[in-house]
Coordinates of C-alpha atoms and ligand atoms in Angstrom, one line a residue:
M723 CA 342.5 31.4 143.1
N724 CA 340.3 29.3 145.4
T725 CA 338.5 26.3 143.9
I726 CA 334.7 26.5 144.3
Y727 CA 333.8 22.7 143.9
L728 CA 330.3 22.1 142.9
D729 CA 330.6 18.7 141.4
N730 CA 330.0 16.6 144.5
N731 CA 327.9 14.0 142.6
A732 CA 331.1 13.1 140.6
T733 CA 333.1 12.8 143.7
T734 CA 333.7 14.3 147.1
K735 CA 336.5 15.5 149.3
V736 CA 337.6 13.1 151.8
A737 CA 336.5 14.5 155.2
P738 CA 339.4 15.3 157.5
E739 CA 338.0 13.0 160.3
V740 CA 337.9 10.2 157.7
L741 CA 341.6 10.7 156.6
E742 CA 342.7 11.0 160.3
E743 CA 340.9 7.6 161.1
M744 CA 342.5 5.9 158.1
L745 CA 346.1 7.2 158.2
P746 CA 347.5 4.7 160.8
Y747 CA 346.3 1.8 158.7
L748 CA 348.3 3.2 155.8
T749 CA 351.4 3.7 157.8
D750 CA 351.8 1.6 160.9
F751 CA 349.1 -1.3 160.9
Y752 CA 349.5 -2.6 157.3
G753 CA 349.1 -6.2 158.1
N754 CA 346.9 -8.6 156.3
P755 CA 343.6 -9.1 158.2
S756 CA 343.7 -12.9 157.3
S757 CA 347.0 -13.3 159.1
M758 CA 347.3 -15.7 162.2
Y759 CA 349.5 -13.1 164.1
T760 CA 348.1 -10.3 166.1
F761 CA 349.7 -7.5 163.7
G762 CA 347.4 -8.7 160.9
G763 CA 344.6 -10.3 162.7
Q764 CA 343.7 -7.4 164.9
L765 CA 342.7 -5.4 161.9
K766 CA 339.6 -7.9 161.5
K767 CA 338.0 -6.2 164.3
K768 CA 338.4 -2.7 162.7
I769 CA 336.7 -4.2 159.6
E770 CA 333.8 -5.4 161.6
E771 CA 333.5 -2.1 163.5
A772 CA 333.5 -0.3 160.1
R773 CA 330.7 -2.8 158.9
E774 CA 328.6 -1.8 161.9
K775 CA 328.9 1.9 161.1
V776 CA 327.7 1.2 157.4
A777 CA 324.9 -1.0 158.6
L778 CA 323.7 1.7 161.2
L779 CA 323.5 4.4 158.7
L780 CA 321.2 2.1 156.5
G781 CA 319.0 0.4 159.3
A782 CA 320.7 -2.9 158.4
D783 CA 322.3 -5.8 160.2
P784 CA 326.2 -5.8 159.8
E785 CA 326.0 -9.4 158.4
E786 CA 324.1 -7.9 155.5
I787 CA 326.9 -5.7 154.4
I788 CA 329.9 -6.8 152.2
F789 CA 332.6 -4.4 151.2
T790 CA 333.5 -3.9 147.4
S791 CA 335.6 -1.5 145.3
G792 CA 332.7 0.8 144.9
G793 CA 329.5 1.6 143.2
T794 CA 330.2 -0.1 139.9
E795 CA 331.2 -3.4 141.4
S796 CA 328.3 -3.4 143.9
D797 CA 325.9 -2.8 141.0
N798 CA 327.5 -5.5 138.6
T799 CA 327.6 -8.0 141.6
A800 CA 324.0 -7.5 142.6
I801 CA 323.0 -8.0 138.9
M802 CA 324.9 -11.0 138.4
S803 CA 324.0 -12.6 141.7
A804 CA 320.2 -12.3 140.5
V805 CA 321.0 -13.9 137.1
E806 CA 322.9 -16.8 138.9
S807 CA 320.0 -17.1 141.4
F808 CA 317.4 -17.7 138.8
P809 CA 319.0 -19.5 136.0
A810 CA 315.7 -20.5 134.3
K811 CA 314.6 -16.7 134.1
R812 CA 315.8 -14.3 131.5
H813 CA 314.0 -10.9 132.1
I814 CA 315.3 -7.8 133.9
I815 CA 313.7 -4.6 134.5
T816 CA 315.4 -1.4 135.0
T817 CA 315.0 2.3 133.9
R818 CA 316.3 4.5 131.2
V819 CA 318.2 6.8 133.3
E820 CA 320.4 4.4 135.4
H821 CA 324.2 5.0 135.8
P822 CA 326.3 3.1 133.2
A823 CA 327.2 0.7 136.1
V824 CA 323.7 -0.7 135.7
R825 CA 322.7 0.4 132.2
N826 CA 325.8 -1.0 130.5
F827 CA 325.7 -4.2 132.4
C828 CA 322.1 -4.7 131.4
K829 CA 323.0 -3.9 127.8
H830 CA 325.9 -6.4 128.1
L831 CA 323.3 -9.0 129.4
A832 CA 321.0 -8.2 126.5
R833 CA 323.8 -9.1 124.1
K834 CA 323.9 -12.5 125.9
G835 CA 320.2 -13.1 125.3
Y836 CA 318.5 -11.5 128.3
R837 CA 315.4 -9.3 127.8
I838 CA 315.8 -6.1 129.4
T839 CA 312.9 -3.7 129.9
F840 CA 314.2 -0.1 130.2
L841 CA 311.3 1.7 131.9
P842 CA 310.6 5.4 130.5
V843 CA 310.4 8.4 132.7
D844 CA 308.5 11.6 132.4
N845 CA 309.8 15.2 131.8
Q846 CA 310.7 15.6 135.4
G847 CA 312.6 12.2 135.4
Q848 CA 310.0 10.4 137.4
L849 CA 308.7 6.8 136.8
N850 CA 305.1 5.8 136.2
I851 CA 304.6 2.8 138.5
D852 CA 301.9 1.3 136.3
D853 CA 304.6 0.9 133.5
L854 CA 306.7 -1.2 136.1
V855 CA 303.8 -3.3 137.0
K856 CA 302.8 -4.0 133.4
A857 CA 306.6 -4.9 132.6
I858 CA 306.6 -7.7 135.3
D859 CA 306.1 -11.2 134.0
D860 CA 306.8 -14.8 135.0
D861 CA 310.2 -14.4 133.5
T862 CA 311.2 -11.5 135.6
L863 CA 314.2 -12.3 137.7
L864 CA 315.3 -8.9 138.9
V865 CA 314.1 -5.2 139.1
T866 CA 317.1 -2.8 139.5
I867 CA 316.0 0.8 139.8
M868 CA 318.2 3.6 141.3
F869 CA 317.2 5.4 144.5
A870 CA 318.2 8.8 143.3
N871 CA 319.4 10.0 139.8
N872 CA 323.1 11.3 139.6
E873 CA 322.5 13.8 137.0
V874 CA 319.2 15.5 137.9
G875 CA 318.8 14.4 141.4
T876 CA 315.3 12.9 141.0
V877 CA 314.5 10.5 143.8
F878 CA 312.4 7.4 142.8
P879 CA 309.7 6.1 145.1
I880 CA 311.7 3.1 146.1
Q881 CA 309.4 2.3 149.1
E882 CA 306.3 1.9 146.9
I883 CA 308.3 -0.1 144.3
G884 CA 309.7 -2.4 147.0
E885 CA 306.3 -3.1 148.4
I886 CA 305.0 -4.0 145.0
L887 CA 307.8 -6.3 144.3
R888 CA 307.8 -7.9 147.7
E889 CA 304.2 -8.9 147.2
R890 CA 305.1 -10.4 143.8
K891 CA 308.2 -12.1 145.2
I892 CA 310.5 -10.5 142.6
L893 CA 314.1 -9.7 143.7
F894 CA 314.8 -5.9 143.9
H895 CA 318.2 -4.1 143.7
T896 CA 318.6 -0.4 144.2
D897 CA 321.6 1.7 143.1
A898 CA 321.6 4.1 146.1
V899 CA 325.1 5.5 145.2
Q900 CA 323.8 9.2 145.2
A901 CA 321.3 8.7 147.9
V902 CA 323.3 7.3 150.8
G903 CA 324.4 9.9 153.1
K904 CA 322.3 12.6 151.6
I905 CA 318.7 11.3 152.5
P906 CA 317.6 9.1 155.3
I907 CA 317.3 5.3 154.2
D908 CA 315.8 2.8 156.7
L909 CA 316.1 -0.6 155.3
N910 CA 313.9 -2.0 158.3
K911 CA 311.2 -0.2 156.4
V912 CA 312.3 0.0 152.8
P913 CA 311.8 -3.4 151.1
V914 CA 314.8 -3.7 149.1
D915 CA 316.8 -6.9 148.6
M916 CA 320.1 -5.5 147.7
L917 CA 321.4 -1.8 147.7
S918 CA 324.7 -0.4 146.3
L919 CA 326.7 2.5 148.0
S920 CA 330.0 4.1 147.0
G921 CA 332.5 5.8 149.6
H922 CA 333.8 8.6 147.3
K923 CA 330.2 10.1 147.1
L924 CA 330.0 10.6 150.8
H925 CA 333.5 11.9 151.8
A926 CA 335.4 8.5 151.9
P927 CA 338.0 7.7 149.5
K928 CA 337.6 6.4 145.9
G929 CA 337.8 2.6 145.3
I930 CA 335.7 1.6 148.3
G931 CA 332.0 0.8 148.4
A932 CA 329.5 -1.6 150.0
L933 CA 326.6 -4.0 148.8
Y934 CA 323.7 -4.6 151.2
I935 CA 322.0 -8.1 150.8
R936 CA 319.1 -8.7 152.8
K937 CA 319.2 -11.8 155.1
G938 CA 317.5 -14.7 153.4
S939 CA 318.0 -13.4 150.0
R940 CA 319.9 -15.8 147.6
F941 CA 323.4 -14.5 146.8
Y942 CA 326.2 -15.6 144.4
P943 CA 329.5 -13.9 144.5
Y944 CA 330.9 -12.1 141.6
I945 CA 334.5 -11.8 142.6
I946 CA 335.6 -15.4 143.3
G947 CA 339.0 -16.3 145.0
G948 CA 339.8 -16.3 148.8
H949 CA 337.5 -16.7 151.7
Q950 CA 337.2 -13.1 152.6
E951 CA 333.8 -11.6 153.4
K952 CA 332.6 -14.9 154.3
G953 CA 333.1 -16.1 150.7
R954 CA 331.0 -13.3 149.4
R955 CA 333.6 -11.1 148.0
A956 CA 337.1 -12.6 147.5
G957 CA 340.3 -10.3 147.7
T958 CA 342.4 -9.0 150.4
E959 CA 340.4 -6.2 152.2
N960 CA 341.2 -2.7 151.6
V961 CA 341.6 -1.9 155.3
P962 CA 342.3 1.8 155.3
S963 CA 339.5 2.5 153.0
I964 CA 337.0 0.3 154.7
I965 CA 337.8 2.0 158.1
G966 CA 337.3 5.4 156.1
L967 CA 333.9 4.4 154.8
G968 CA 332.9 3.4 158.3
K969 CA 334.0 6.7 159.6
A970 CA 332.1 8.5 156.7
C971 CA 329.0 6.6 157.4
E972 CA 329.2 7.6 161.1
L973 CA 329.5 11.2 160.1
A974 CA 326.8 11.1 157.7
M975 CA 324.6 9.3 160.4
L976 CA 325.3 12.1 162.9
N977 CA 324.7 14.9 160.6
I978 CA 322.2 13.9 157.8
D979 CA 319.4 16.3 158.9
N980 CA 321.5 19.3 159.6
E981 CA 323.5 18.7 156.4
Y982 CA 320.3 18.2 154.3
N983 CA 318.9 21.6 155.6
Y984 CA 322.3 23.3 155.1
V985 CA 322.9 22.0 151.7
S986 CA 319.4 22.4 150.3
K987 CA 319.3 26.0 151.4
L988 CA 322.3 26.8 149.5
R989 CA 321.3 24.8 146.4
D990 CA 317.9 26.6 146.5
K991 CA 319.6 30.2 146.8
L992 CA 321.8 29.3 143.8
E993 CA 318.8 27.9 141.8
K994 CA 316.5 30.8 142.5
S995 CA 319.1 33.4 141.8
L996 CA 320.2 32.0 138.7
L997 CA 316.6 31.5 137.4
K998 CA 316.0 35.3 138.4
L999 CA 319.3 36.7 136.8
C1000 CA 319.3 34.6 133.6
P1001 CA 316.7 34.5 131.1
D1002 CA 315.7 31.2 129.3
V1003 CA 316.9 28.9 132.0
R1004 CA 314.9 25.8 133.0
I1005 CA 315.4 23.2 135.8
N1006 CA 315.9 19.8 134.9
G1007 CA 314.4 17.1 137.2
D1008 CA 311.6 16.8 139.9
P1009 CA 311.7 20.0 141.7
E1010 CA 310.0 18.5 144.8
K1011 CA 311.4 14.9 145.0
R1012 CA 315.0 15.6 144.5
L1013 CA 318.3 15.3 146.3
P1014 CA 319.0 18.2 148.6
N1015 CA 322.3 19.0 146.9
T1016 CA 321.6 18.8 143.3
T1017 CA 320.3 21.2 140.6
N1018 CA 320.7 20.6 137.0
L1019 CA 319.8 23.7 134.9
S1020 CA 319.6 24.2 131.2
F1021 CA 320.7 27.6 129.9
E1022 CA 319.3 27.9 126.5
Y1023 CA 321.4 29.1 123.4
V1024 CA 324.7 28.3 124.9
E1025 CA 327.2 25.4 125.0
G1026 CA 327.5 23.6 128.3
E1027 CA 331.3 23.1 127.7
A1028 CA 331.6 26.8 126.9
I1029 CA 330.0 27.6 130.3
L1030 CA 332.2 25.1 132.1
L1031 CA 335.5 26.4 130.4
R1032 CA 334.5 30.0 131.4
M1033 CA 333.6 28.9 134.9
N1034 CA 336.9 27.1 135.2
E1035 CA 338.7 30.5 134.7
Y1036 CA 337.2 31.4 138.0
G1037 CA 337.9 28.1 139.7
I1038 CA 334.3 27.0 139.5
C1039 CA 333.8 23.2 139.0
A1040 CA 330.6 21.7 137.9
S1041 CA 329.5 19.3 135.0
S1042 CA 327.5 19.3 131.7
G1043 CA 325.1 16.9 130.1
S1044 CA 326.4 17.6 126.8
A1045 CA 328.5 14.8 124.9
C1046 CA 332.0 16.5 124.9
T1047 CA 332.2 16.9 128.6
S1048 CA 330.4 13.7 129.7
G1049 CA 333.3 11.6 128.4
S1050 CA 330.9 9.7 125.9
L1051 CA 329.9 10.2 122.4
E1052 CA 326.2 10.9 123.2
P1053 CA 324.7 13.7 125.0
S1054 CA 323.2 12.8 128.5
H1055 CA 321.0 9.7 128.2
V1056 CA 319.2 10.9 131.3
L1057 CA 318.1 14.2 129.7
R1058 CA 317.2 12.6 126.6
A1059 CA 315.1 10.0 128.2
M1060 CA 313.3 13.1 130.1
G1061 CA 312.4 14.5 126.5
V1062 CA 314.6 17.6 127.3
P1063 CA 315.2 19.4 123.9
F1064 CA 318.6 19.0 122.3
T1065 CA 319.3 22.7 122.5
A1066 CA 318.6 22.6 126.3
I1067 CA 320.7 19.4 126.7
H1068 CA 323.6 21.1 125.2
G1069 CA 323.5 24.1 127.6
S1070 CA 322.8 21.9 130.7
I1071 CA 325.0 22.1 133.9
R1072 CA 324.8 20.2 137.1
F1073 CA 325.7 21.8 140.2
S1074 CA 326.0 19.2 143.1
L1075 CA 326.9 20.7 146.5
S1076 CA 328.4 19.3 149.9
R1077 CA 328.7 20.3 153.4
Y1078 CA 332.0 21.9 152.5
N1079 CA 330.4 24.7 150.4
T1080 CA 329.9 27.9 151.9
E1081 CA 327.3 30.9 151.2
E1082 CA 330.3 33.1 150.1
E1083 CA 331.0 30.5 147.4
I1084 CA 327.4 30.4 146.2
D1085 CA 327.3 34.2 146.2
K1086 CA 330.3 34.2 144.0
V1087 CA 328.9 31.9 141.5
I1088 CA 325.7 34.0 141.5
E1089 CA 327.8 37.1 140.7
I1090 CA 329.9 35.5 138.0
L1091 CA 327.7 33.0 136.0
P1092 CA 324.9 35.4 134.8
G1093 CA 327.8 37.5 133.1
I1094 CA 329.3 34.5 131.5
I1095 CA 325.9 33.4 130.2
N1096 CA 325.3 36.8 128.6
T1097 CA 328.7 37.0 127.1
L1098 CA 328.3 33.6 125.6
R1099 CA 324.9 34.3 124.2
L1100 CA 326.2 37.5 122.6
L1101 CA 328.8 35.3 120.8
S1102 CA 326.2 32.8 119.4
P1103 CA 324.1 34.4 116.5
F1104 CA 320.8 32.6 117.8
G1105 CA 321.5 33.7 121.4
R1106 CA 322.1 37.4 120.1
D1107 CA 318.9 37.3 118.2
R1108 CA 316.9 36.1 121.3
L1109 CA 318.5 38.9 123.5
Q1110 CA 317.9 41.6 121.1
L1111 CA 314.1 40.2 120.7
K1112 CA 313.8 40.3 124.5
K1113 CA 314.9 43.9 124.5
I1114 CA 312.2 45.1 122.0
Ligands
PLP1417 N1 325.8 4.6 140.3 C1 325.6 5.9 140.6 C2 324.3 6.4 140.6 C3 326.8 6.8 140.4 O1 326.6 8.1 140.5 C4 328.1 6.3 140.3 C5 329.2 7.2 140.1 O2 329.1 8.3 139.6 C6 328.1 5.0 140.4 C7 327.1 4.1 140.4 C8 329.6 4.4 140.2 O3 330.2 4.4 141.4 P1 331.9 4.2 141.5 O4 332.5 5.4 140.9 O5 332.1 4.0 143.0 O6 332.2 2.9 140.8

């Protein structure tokens, strides 16, 4: 059975070109870039080439990029750097829909006495800029707002937010883990001070990421030790993965427009067909300002886990916002913040596509899923009643 992988916001396949570029640095060239001799020292050049590629994708200067172990470390580092930069201030603004890498770090700081404002979102997962402006006060040391949401794909107005914050001279970090490589980002134009990205969301390996720190911004390292990354992130560099991330960014840069069109066309076909073929389905998220690869659908009167298990029998991979499959005790905090009714949260499924999905795969899901939903609804007393009512 072939796998139909539609969970690319969870992680992605390593691109063959990325693997090819990495392999010699796992086998033959395994030196330490800090070594004096050529066998190790020559790797410094490769790291700098990768840094240039990451910077190019973002419209940044290579000096503004540090390599990290992934999105979580980049997010934690950015927030902690802001806290250390403004020791007299105690207020951070974020949103209710951030990834746990930001959300739980902010909650951790709240336990240490920091005041955190979690901005609400509307029923499409969008922010109200007035809420942000009202929340800012003299004590605010950082605003951290994600570029695009991992669960529903809603893209926030980062340009507008950045302009407001720059005018008020407030440090602005954005978690762009889900946006980088999927939508164009030009940091020459977008006024953010720090931006996080993660390799495994854009066809590089897991365990590698980067943090952009705008030139002139105050910065305090979070991981302290050796002199690597000019003292901004200690630890022997993950050379193969850094090279892989560079290649992944180069590929994203070359293909971003084509890929946007290709993936959004497949996503739209999947979404439209399921809405047509299954009754009582709703789209969660902003239908317009959304990542091209993501659709989050609620199938009323069915459990998300049951849908996932049935899809798994056909090799179809996706994820659900209900508690049991999200690895937490609570159902999706994103869907709850959006005011999605509990019945709809429990039946929510996120499909997230990539350049490696084909139209045949999407057709297969369209062929299989309506039958799964219908069968599951017939098994549930409430769903059965609804189906019978519809027939009358
Ligand atoms: N931020 C967002 C929006 C994410 O989607 C993720 C991963 O799912 C992360 C941060 C964490 O990234 P990593 O898995 O590289 O630590």
